[in-house]
Amino acid sequence: MNQIPQFDPSQYEKKWREKWEEEQIYHIDNPVNAGKPKYYCLDMFPYPSGEGLHVGHWRGYVLSDVWSRYKLLQGFNVLHPMGWDNFGLPAENDAIHKGIHPKISTKKNIDNIRRQLKEIGCIYDWSKEISTTHPDYYKWTQFIFLKMFEMGLAYQKEQPVNWCNDCKVVLANEEVAGGKCERCGGTNIEKRFIKQWMLKITAYAERLLQDLDDLDWPEKVKEMQRNWIGKSIGAEVDFKIDGHENLGPVTVFTTRPDTLFGATFLVMAPEHKLVKQITEASRMSEVDAYIKETHKMSNIDRQTNKDKSGVFTGAYAINPVNGAKLPIWISNYVLMDYGSGAIMAVPAHDERDFQFAQKFGIPIIEVIHSDAAKRNADGTLSEAYVGDGDIINSDYLNGLNVEKAKETIVSRLEKDGVGKKTVNYKLRDWIFARQRYWGEPIPVVYCDKCGIVPVPEKDLPVELPDVESYKPSDDGSSPLAKMTDWVNTRCPKCGGPARRETDTMPQWAGSSWYFIRYPDRDYKEAFASPESLKKWLPVDMYVGGIEHAVLHLLYARFWTKVLYDAGLVPFKEPFQRLFNQGMVCRRAHRCHKCNRWVYDHELDLSIEPDKRVCPTCGSKLEISMEKMSKSKGNGINPDILVSQYGTDTLRLYELFTGDPAMDSEWNDDGIKACYNLLKRSWNFVHAAQPQPQSSPRAAKAVNKLIKDVESRMLAFKFNTAVSAFMEFINEASDAVNEFSQEDLEKFVIVMSPFAPHFAEEIWMTYFKKPDHVFHQPYPKCDEKLLEASEIEYTIHINGKLRMKVMAAPGCSEEALKQLLKGNPRFEELVGDKPVRKTIFVPNKLLNFIL
RNA sequence: GCGGACGUGGUGAAACUGGUAGACACGCCAGAUUUAGGUUCUGGUGCCGCAAGGUUUGAGAGUUCGAGUCUCUCCGUCCGCACCA
């Protein structure tokens, strides 16, 4: 008997990774891949933080790699690229605190993460690696910005912005989480007025909404984007202001024009332009005070304060349909940046207006009658009625239902020239400037004579100069503003003196189009070569975390549509299919007194969880489940597990722990199972004495494996695919010498996407094959071999499972009854009792109702 | 408040269109072999019961011959949005 070599992944894993890299077998331009159809599988590229990767990051990368390798076996030329999204605040904050140039710190971080990524054994084509901070890359980010400027989609606007006093930076609405700065976490946001570069994403709201329907994305993500875009259909109605006809009318937006006759007051946002002009002198001080009060309030106060407040301006608006005089109030429940900043209030049929009217004693007029409305004993409404019903008190609308009334009144308003049908979106334009150093310079100059002048394409990129201090100045301007040599330049148009824009782009810029650059990253003539656009794009499969459901994925779609409109790309959507892996969580310890996360290494984990205390202050720790991250001290470093068990084991285990789409709680108790799977597979293949032909049992096991693994991969259920390998090896271990060489080879090929080093070692070293296992075709399942001669039928009595019998597949109800006749167990159960009814499910069960 | 997801053994979890709940593992228990190369093998393992049997998918109801799966009510956890007119 042959001596079976010891299973020891450290003997071969590194060797194969080096070999693959040396041969560049995953490079899309490698001649071995010529002529194959393309498949583009994209991972969301990481922000290279100093923390390195933890096992949660691994999960997504393993997932997409198994998928990519499966596509490889299917005969595709697979592009699976990797790069770095390395502009952004964390590196800059590091620079401010430690004085290290972000270029240097991010390079260090990238080197470490690249090393970690290589250990996963992914088929990344490293010859396509890109970095958003490389001038050859951001040259084209700047180019796209200028395209948008040319198309009128990039513009400047003075407007209230979210100012974070700590970061000294203006934040996009999208970066304000719960009224707090998403970057630094704690600081409250205040409003400031700054001239900002904006991108007109709202011009694409409708297309961003409509085109979602055709994408093969998780419904959840599509729904989140729909909510974010927030389309609502309604009408704009113009109200004249009594005694202020010179100011023109105030326009309100409403989704309920059918209730116009029920309006009893108007409310304007405190920031509304007309407020100061219409307020009566005697009320000016009160109104002023209220406006000041609102400005002081942070967003979070404004949101959580459910108690309605407001002030009467003393002015009245005229209802265009019936001439009624409606008092105009201001209140902070009306937002300036949605609709027109003013509403008509119909307390009978809107909850918020109802609360407001009740508090300030404003009349409530019902215009929709329904028995479903909730009423007080005296017949008045006890809460706003928002449902359908018959229109009343509304002149020519009376008797119509809500929908009909909407149509009727809108056409009447349009005819009379006092209103029109309108669509509104919650989506707001994107603030596209940061007063920061570590970002792409916005490529425009200001000339006293010519105004805003874009930097000509031939002068791109506008390179980021080195600065002495990374700290923004207290007025909030970028550190670049202090670099006078850089700032002062010549106007490209007239040649006169001019100043450069010192704001930089937000971190989202580079990631909004990186997938376009990958296939031909060295192309000099344009942001992408026409051949690569045609051949490689759009992306076929995009894999990444759910946290990017709205921002990044919406921005990337927006940029793609802009490029399409500019005639620069031939596709309208960047990512045909999207898969979001669930978050990997782990319990984390928090000390409320010290207000910090306590790291695992500070604790004695053998102590009962509820007895653990803070090492600094001794108070009891709160334990909660948190997304794995080093800052919470609950990360698990994959490097340690890899050195202990090998890459393939960790790859398998990352998949085995649960449904990849679901969140999971990390625990490495079961990692041995995956190590054992590989070890048993190793021993099985080495011990097997190949036969000229597989036994029926062995052939069935192999074919079942081929089918199960493939169908589970297609459903993205990698966890049960790993189970299928375990089932196979359980079966195969009992039939070691019943397999043909061909079937053993099929097993190794099917295994190769999951455990590539293992498969390659067996394939090349043990089987002594001349070509890599990844160049083999995915084996076909022979369905005939899976057919069983007998299957189990369950016999139910009154719906309860009572016994089981074996019979041929496709057995008829009658045949099965014949088979049961005379069976002692069956006689005991049924006997002479009359059978009222039977239910037969082919190949499954027979149910007797007695 | 609105929208979405989820709730199954000691643990991680399976279960396709309603049809044997707990696959596959971890852990644990018993035994065998071996005895230091992350041993291997056999059997057991939801709960109650010696057993026959009963019972079991957050709680309760309903539809059905049959419900983890469908419907309703409630409880709980997580995520997203949040005065959007």
Tab-separated table of N, CA, C and O (backbone and C1' of nucleotides) in Angstrom, chain B residues 32-80:
chain	number	residue	atom	x	y	z
B	32	A	P	-14.202	-0.048	25.047
B	32	A	O5'	-13.853	-0.202	23.507
B	32	A	C5'	-14.204	-1.398	22.793
B	32	A	C4'	-13.799	-1.264	21.361
B	32	A	C3'	-12.303	-1.043	21.130
B	32	A	O3'	-11.582	-2.257	21.162
B	32	A	C1'	-13.539	0.498	19.837
B	33	U	P	-10.088	-2.267	21.695
B	33	U	O5'	-9.302	-1.553	20.524
B	33	U	C5'	-9.169	-2.195	19.248
B	33	U	C4'	-8.550	-1.229	18.266
B	33	U	C3'	-7.212	-0.628	18.693
B	33	U	O3'	-6.122	-1.512	18.483
B	33	U	C1'	-8.619	1.092	17.877
B	34	U	P	-4.945	-1.519	19.489
B	34	U	O5'	-4.318	-0.077	19.214
B	34	U	C5'	-3.698	0.197	17.962
B	34	U	C4'	-3.476	1.681	17.813
B	34	U	C3'	-2.517	2.328	18.814
B	34	U	O3'	-1.160	2.078	18.520
B	34	U	C1'	-4.431	3.709	18.562
B	35	U	P	-0.211	1.598	19.686
B	35	U	O5'	-0.034	2.972	20.477
B	35	U	C5'	0.371	4.128	19.774
B	35	U	C4'	-0.350	5.329	20.329
B	35	U	C3'	0.483	6.173	21.264
B	35	U	O3'	1.169	7.103	20.434
B	35	U	C1'	-1.807	5.960	22.030
B	36	A	P	2.603	7.617	20.978
B	36	A	O5'	2.112	9.121	20.862
B	36	A	C5'	0.738	9.335	20.561
B	36	A	C4'	0.471	10.775	20.299
B	36	A	C3'	1.325	11.385	19.210
B	36	A	O3'	0.537	12.342	18.527
B	36	A	C1'	1.734	12.526	21.232
B	37	G	P	0.159	12.089	17.110
B	37	G	O5'	0.786	13.445	16.573
B	37	G	C5'	-0.054	14.577	16.359
B	37	G	C4'	0.320	15.223	15.055
B	37	G	C3'	-0.236	14.548	13.804
B	37	G	O3'	-0.349	15.505	12.788
B	37	G	C1'	2.097	14.378	13.796
B	38	G	P	-1.549	16.179	12.461
B	38	G	O5'	-2.783	15.540	13.289
B	38	G	C5'	-4.063	16.147	13.276
B	38	G	C4'	-4.323	16.656	14.646
B	38	G	C3'	-5.701	17.324	14.731
B	38	G	O3'	-6.436	16.849	15.842
B	38	G	C1'	-3.966	18.847	15.354
B	39	U	P	-6.433	16.254	17.073
B	39	U	O5'	-6.073	14.757	16.747
B	39	U	C5'	-7.134	13.878	16.308
B	39	U	C4'	-6.499	12.899	15.410
B	39	U	C3'	-7.452	11.979	14.701
B	39	U	O3'	-7.939	12.579	13.517
B	39	U	C1'	-5.753	10.695	15.754
B	40	U	P	-9.466	12.669	13.225
B	40	U	O5'	-9.808	11.193	12.712
B	40	U	C5'	-9.094	10.639	11.614
B	40	U	C4'	-9.231	9.151	11.644
B	40	U	C3'	-10.656	8.635	11.786
B	40	U	O3'	-11.341	8.622	10.551
B	40	U	C1'	-9.263	7.501	13.321
B	41	C	P	-12.891	8.883	10.504
B	41	C	O5'	-13.481	7.519	11.069
B	41	C	C5'	-13.311	6.323	10.342
B	41	C	C4'	-13.700	5.136	11.182
B	41	C	C3'	-15.133	5.163	11.699
B	41	C	O3'	-16.061	4.754	10.714
B	41	C	C1'	-13.684	4.557	13.456
B	42	U	P	-17.519	5.345	10.715
B	42	U	O5'	-18.195	4.534	11.905
B	42	U	C5'	-18.350	3.121	11.815
B	42	U	C4'	-18.968	2.598	13.081
B	42	U	C3'	-20.205	3.341	13.565
B	42	U	O3'	-21.365	2.960	12.849
B	42	U	C1'	-18.758	2.986	15.398
B	43	G	P	-22.492	4.042	12.568
B	43	G	O5'	-23.162	4.196	14.003
B	43	G	C5'	-23.896	3.106	14.562
B	43	G	C4'	-24.180	3.376	16.012
B	43	G	C3'	-24.960	4.657	16.312
B	43	G	O3'	-26.333	4.538	16.020
B	43	G	C1'	-23.179	4.437	17.855
B	44	G	P	-27.162	5.808	15.612
B	44	G	O5'	-27.265	6.591	16.988
B	44	G	C5'	-27.944	5.996	18.100
B	44	G	C4'	-27.767	6.857	19.316
B	44	G	C3'	-28.222	8.303	19.174
B	44	G	O3'	-29.624	8.422	19.246
B	44	G	C1'	-26.145	8.245	20.284
B	45	U	P	-30.337	9.445	18.263
B	45	U	O5'	-30.040	10.826	18.993
B	45	U	C5'	-30.418	11.028	20.360
B	45	U	C4'	-29.758	12.267	20.889
B	45	U	C3'	-29.958	13.509	20.024
B	45	U	O3'	-31.221	14.098	20.250
B	45	U	C1'	-27.697	13.365	20.681
B	46	G	P	-32.173	14.388	19.015
B	46	G	O5'	-32.714	15.828	19.437
B	46	G	C5'	-31.797	16.906	19.599
B	46	G	C4'	-32.529	18.068	20.201
B	46	G	C3'	-33.307	17.714	21.465
B	46	G	O3'	-32.499	17.857	22.614
B	46	G	C1'	-34.736	18.829	19.941
B	47	C	P	-32.705	16.897	23.831
B	47	C	O5'	-34.135	17.352	24.383
B	47	C	C5'	-34.312	18.625	24.985
B	47	C	C4'	-35.765	18.815	25.334
B	47	C	C3'	-36.366	17.691	26.182
B	47	C	O3'	-36.076	17.878	27.553
B	47	C	C1'	-37.812	18.161	24.385
B	48	C	P	-35.796	16.582	28.432
B	48	C	O5'	-37.256	15.990	28.625
B	48	C	C5'	-38.249	16.723	29.336
B	48	C	C4'	-39.540	15.949	29.373
B	48	C	C3'	-39.424	14.476	29.728
B	48	C	O3'	-39.268	14.269	31.122
B	48	C	C1'	-40.895	14.731	27.900
B	49	G	P	-38.391	13.000	31.580
B	49	G	O5'	-39.184	11.774	30.970
B	49	G	C5'	-40.353	11.281	31.605
B	49	G	C4'	-40.873	10.091	30.835
B	49	G	C3'	-39.902	8.918	30.679
B	49	G	O3'	-39.781	8.159	31.852
B	49	G	C1'	-41.015	9.327	28.631
B	50	C	P	-38.371	7.596	32.245
B	50	C	O5'	-38.016	6.619	31.040
B	50	C	C5'	-36.687	6.086	30.891
B	50	C	C4'	-36.734	4.676	30.354
B	50	C	C3'	-37.546	4.514	29.072
B	50	C	O3'	-36.743	4.732	27.928
B	50	C	C1'	-38.184	2.847	30.644
B	51	A	P	-37.343	5.423	26.649
B	51	A	O5'	-38.498	4.409	26.226
B	51	A	C5'	-38.211	3.303	25.381
B	51	A	C4'	-39.398	2.375	25.336
B	51	A	C3'	-40.556	2.873	24.475
B	51	A	O3'	-40.382	2.411	23.148
B	51	A	C1'	-41.369	2.170	26.607
B	52	A	P	-40.621	3.377	21.893
B	52	A	O5'	-42.179	3.198	21.635
B	52	A	C5'	-42.685	1.985	21.066
B	52	A	C4'	-44.126	1.808	21.459
B	52	A	C3'	-45.067	2.922	21.000
B	52	A	O3'	-45.503	2.724	19.673
B	52	A	C1'	-45.438	2.460	23.292
B	53	G	P	-45.317	3.823	18.579
B	53	G	O5'	-45.852	5.112	19.333
B	53	G	C5'	-47.242	5.373	19.451
B	53	G	C4'	-47.495	6.197	20.688
B	53	G	C3'	-47.440	7.713	20.499
B	53	G	O3'	-48.644	8.219	19.950
B	53	G	C1'	-46.198	7.135	22.419
B	54	G	P	-48.610	9.484	18.994
B	54	G	O5'	-48.364	10.651	20.041
B	54	G	C5'	-49.356	10.946	21.028
B	54	G	C4'	-48.769	11.853	22.083
B	54	G	C3'	-48.322	13.220	21.602
B	54	G	O3'	-49.404	14.118	21.459
B	54	G	C1'	-46.650	12.307	22.988
B	55	U	P	-49.429	15.116	20.255
B	55	U	O5'	-48.229	16.072	20.662
B	55	U	C5'	-48.339	16.922	21.815
B	55	U	C4'	-46.992	17.534	22.121
B	55	U	C3'	-46.399	18.407	21.025
B	55	U	O3'	-46.957	19.710	21.020
B	55	U	C1'	-44.738	16.952	21.834
B	56	U	P	-47.079	20.441	19.617
B	56	U	O5'	-45.582	20.919	19.374
B	56	U	C5'	-45.001	21.894	20.239
B	56	U	C4'	-43.535	22.025	19.918
B	56	U	C3'	-43.210	22.538	18.521
B	56	U	O3'	-43.312	23.946	18.462
B	56	U	C1'	-41.812	20.709	19.056
B	57	U	P	-43.788	24.602	17.119
B	57	U	O5'	-42.426	25.178	16.538
B	57	U	C5'	-41.497	25.841	17.396
B	57	U	C4'	-40.436	26.511	16.561
B	57	U	C3'	-40.954	27.690	15.732
B	57	U	O3'	-39.965	28.702	15.722
B	57	U	C1'	-39.946	26.110	14.320
B	58	G	P	-40.402	30.165	15.476
B	58	G	O5'	-40.796	30.711	16.930
B	58	G	C5'	-39.838	30.701	17.980
B	58	G	C4'	-40.322	31.579	19.090
B	58	G	C3'	-41.822	31.550	19.340
B	58	G	O3'	-42.208	30.460	20.153
B	58	G	C1'	-41.100	33.782	19.208
B	59	A	P	-43.678	29.870	20.030
B	59	A	O5'	-44.541	31.045	20.680
B	59	A	C5'	-44.654	31.204	22.085
B	59	A	C4'	-45.829	32.094	22.403
B	59	A	C3'	-47.163	31.614	21.826
B	59	A	O3'	-47.787	30.665	22.676
B	59	A	C1'	-46.854	33.885	21.301
B	60	G	P	-48.722	29.518	21.993
B	60	G	O5'	-49.959	30.359	21.462
B	60	G	C5'	-50.878	30.918	22.382
B	60	G	C4'	-51.855	31.832	21.686
B	60	G	C3'	-52.719	31.192	20.607
B	60	G	O3'	-53.773	30.415	21.144
B	60	G	C1'	-51.941	33.286	19.864
B	61	A	P	-54.371	29.196	20.247
B	61	A	O5'	-54.999	29.963	19.003
B	61	A	C5'	-56.406	30.095	18.905
B	61	A	C4'	-56.780	31.128	17.882
B	61	A	C3'	-57.140	30.583	16.508
B	61	A	O3'	-58.430	30.020	16.475
B	61	A	C1'	-55.733	32.456	16.259
B	62	G	P	-58.623	28.625	15.655
B	62	G	O5'	-58.557	29.151	14.154
B	62	G	C5'	-59.538	30.091	13.701
B	62	G	C4'	-59.147	30.631	12.354
B	62	G	C3'	-59.077	29.615	11.225
B	62	G	O3'	-60.361	29.277	10.736
B	62	G	C1'	-57.229	31.091	11.106
B	63	U	P	-60.621	27.833	10.109
B	63	U	O5'	-59.873	27.955	8.716
B	63	U	C5'	-60.381	28.814	7.689
B	63	U	C4'	-59.487	28.751	6.477
B	63	U	C3'	-59.198	27.344	5.964
B	63	U	O3'	-60.260	26.850	5.160
B	63	U	C1'	-57.184	28.573	6.057
B	64	U	P	-60.802	25.360	5.407
B	64	U	O5'	-59.557	24.473	4.959
B	64	U	C5'	-59.140	24.477	3.597
B	64	U	C4'	-57.882	23.654	3.464
B	64	U	C3'	-57.966	22.247	4.055
B	64	U	O3'	-58.622	21.348	3.178
B	64	U	C1'	-55.925	23.276	4.695
B	65	C	P	-59.612	20.219	3.819
B	65	C	O5'	-58.603	19.194	4.511
B	65	C	C5'	-59.126	18.150	5.347
B	65	C	C4'	-58.002	17.194	5.673
B	65	C	C3'	-56.710	17.840	6.154
B	65	C	O3'	-56.758	18.107	7.538
B	65	C	C1'	-56.204	16.267	4.468
B	66	G	P	-56.204	19.476	8.052
B	66	G	O5'	-54.661	19.358	7.702
B	66	G	C5'	-53.866	18.439	8.448
B	66	G	C4'	-52.479	18.385	7.879
B	66	G	C3'	-51.748	19.718	7.813
B	66	G	O3'	-51.190	20.042	9.067
B	66	G	C1'	-51.465	18.562	5.785
B	67	A	P	-51.036	21.547	9.471
B	67	A	O5'	-49.935	22.092	8.430
B	67	A	C5'	-48.607	21.613	8.427
B	67	A	C4'	-47.647	22.787	8.409
B	67	A	C3'	-47.652	23.629	9.676
B	67	A	O3'	-46.354	24.168	9.874
B	67	A	C1'	-48.334	24.967	7.883
B	68	G	P	-45.256	23.332	10.572
B	68	G	O5'	-44.072	24.376	10.666
B	68	G	C5'	-44.178	25.501	11.537
B	68	G	C4'	-43.206	26.564	11.118
B	68	G	C3'	-43.599	27.317	9.859
B	68	G	O3'	-44.461	28.376	10.160
B	68	G	C1'	-41.332	26.646	9.733
B	69	U	P	-45.689	28.756	9.223
B	69	U	O5'	-45.008	28.968	7.796
B	69	U	C5'	-44.110	30.068	7.558
B	69	U	C4'	-43.581	29.957	6.155
B	69	U	C3'	-44.660	30.103	5.085
B	69	U	O3'	-44.230	30.972	4.056
B	69	U	C1'	-43.515	28.028	4.841
B	70	C	P	-44.759	32.473	4.128
B	70	C	O5'	-46.313	32.299	3.744
B	70	C	C5'	-46.719	32.287	2.387
B	70	C	C4'	-48.231	32.297	2.321
B	70	C	C3'	-48.910	33.245	3.297
B	70	C	O3'	-48.947	34.562	2.784
B	70	C	C1'	-49.950	31.135	3.411
B	71	U	P	-48.866	35.776	3.793
B	71	U	O5'	-50.349	35.845	4.378
B	71	U	C5'	-51.470	36.078	3.536
B	71	U	C4'	-52.711	36.161	4.393
B	71	U	C3'	-52.564	37.006	5.649
B	71	U	O3'	-52.752	38.379	5.378
B	71	U	C1'	-53.559	34.936	6.219
B	72	C	P	-51.951	39.444	6.278
B	72	C	O5'	-52.771	39.440	7.642
B	72	C	C5'	-54.114	39.909	7.674
B	72	C	C4'	-54.719	39.629	9.029
B	72	C	C3'	-53.949	40.181	10.218
B	72	C	O3'	-54.186	41.557	10.415
B	72	C	C1'	-54.589	37.955	10.672
B	73	U	P	-53.030	42.446	11.068
B	73	U	O5'	-53.123	42.034	12.599
B	73	U	C5'	-54.277	42.363	13.379
B	73	U	C4'	-54.131	41.787	14.763
B	73	U	C3'	-52.837	42.145	15.485
B	73	U	O3'	-52.860	43.438	16.053
B	73	U	C1'	-53.248	39.827	15.712
B	74	C	P	-51.494	44.256	16.096
B	74	C	O5'	-50.697	43.523	17.261
B	74	C	C5'	-51.206	43.537	18.599
B	74	C	C4'	-50.483	42.519	19.443
B	74	C	C3'	-48.986	42.725	19.609
B	74	C	O3'	-48.672	43.733	20.545
B	74	C	C1'	-49.411	40.445	19.179
B	75	C	P	-47.299	44.541	20.351
B	75	C	O5'	-46.220	43.489	20.868
B	75	C	C5'	-46.245	43.028	22.228
B	75	C	C4'	-45.167	41.989	22.427
B	75	C	C3'	-43.770	42.402	22.003
B	75	C	O3'	-43.139	43.235	22.947
B	75	C	C1'	-44.204	40.246	21.189
B	76	G	P	-42.128	44.366	22.419
B	76	G	O5'	-40.867	43.517	21.942
B	76	G	C5'	-40.106	42.776	22.908
B	76	G	C4'	-39.122	41.888	22.207
B	76	G	C3'	-38.138	42.604	21.292
B	76	G	O3'	-37.076	43.195	22.011
B	76	G	C1'	-39.006	40.709	20.183
B	77	U	P	-36.342	44.479	21.379
B	77	U	O5'	-35.408	43.809	20.277
B	77	U	C5'	-34.320	42.971	20.664
B	77	U	C4'	-33.647	42.422	19.438
B	77	U	C3'	-33.175	43.460	18.437
B	77	U	O3'	-31.953	44.064	18.810
B	77	U	C1'	-34.309	41.744	17.278
B	78	C	P	-31.712	45.602	18.408
B	78	C	O5'	-31.354	45.483	16.856
B	78	C	C5'	-30.190	44.778	16.450
B	78	C	C4'	-30.234	44.530	14.967
B	78	C	C3'	-30.338	45.775	14.089
B	78	C	O3'	-29.104	46.451	13.953
B	78	C	C1'	-31.868	44.180	13.313
B	79	C	P	-29.117	48.047	13.746
B	79	C	O5'	-29.514	48.187	12.208
B	79	C	C5'	-28.666	47.664	11.194
B	79	C	C4'	-29.368	47.765	9.865
B	79	C	C3'	-29.837	49.154	9.471
B	79	C	O3'	-28.791	49.973	9.001
B	79	C	C1'	-31.569	47.623	9.054
B	80	G	P	-28.865	51.559	9.253
B	80	G	O5'	-29.901	52.030	8.148
B	80	G	C5'	-29.621	51.801	6.776
B	80	G	C4'	-30.840	52.101	5.959
B	80	G	C3'	-31.459	53.469	6.177
B	80	G	O3'	-30.759	54.498	5.500
B	80	G	C1'	-33.162	51.865	6.182
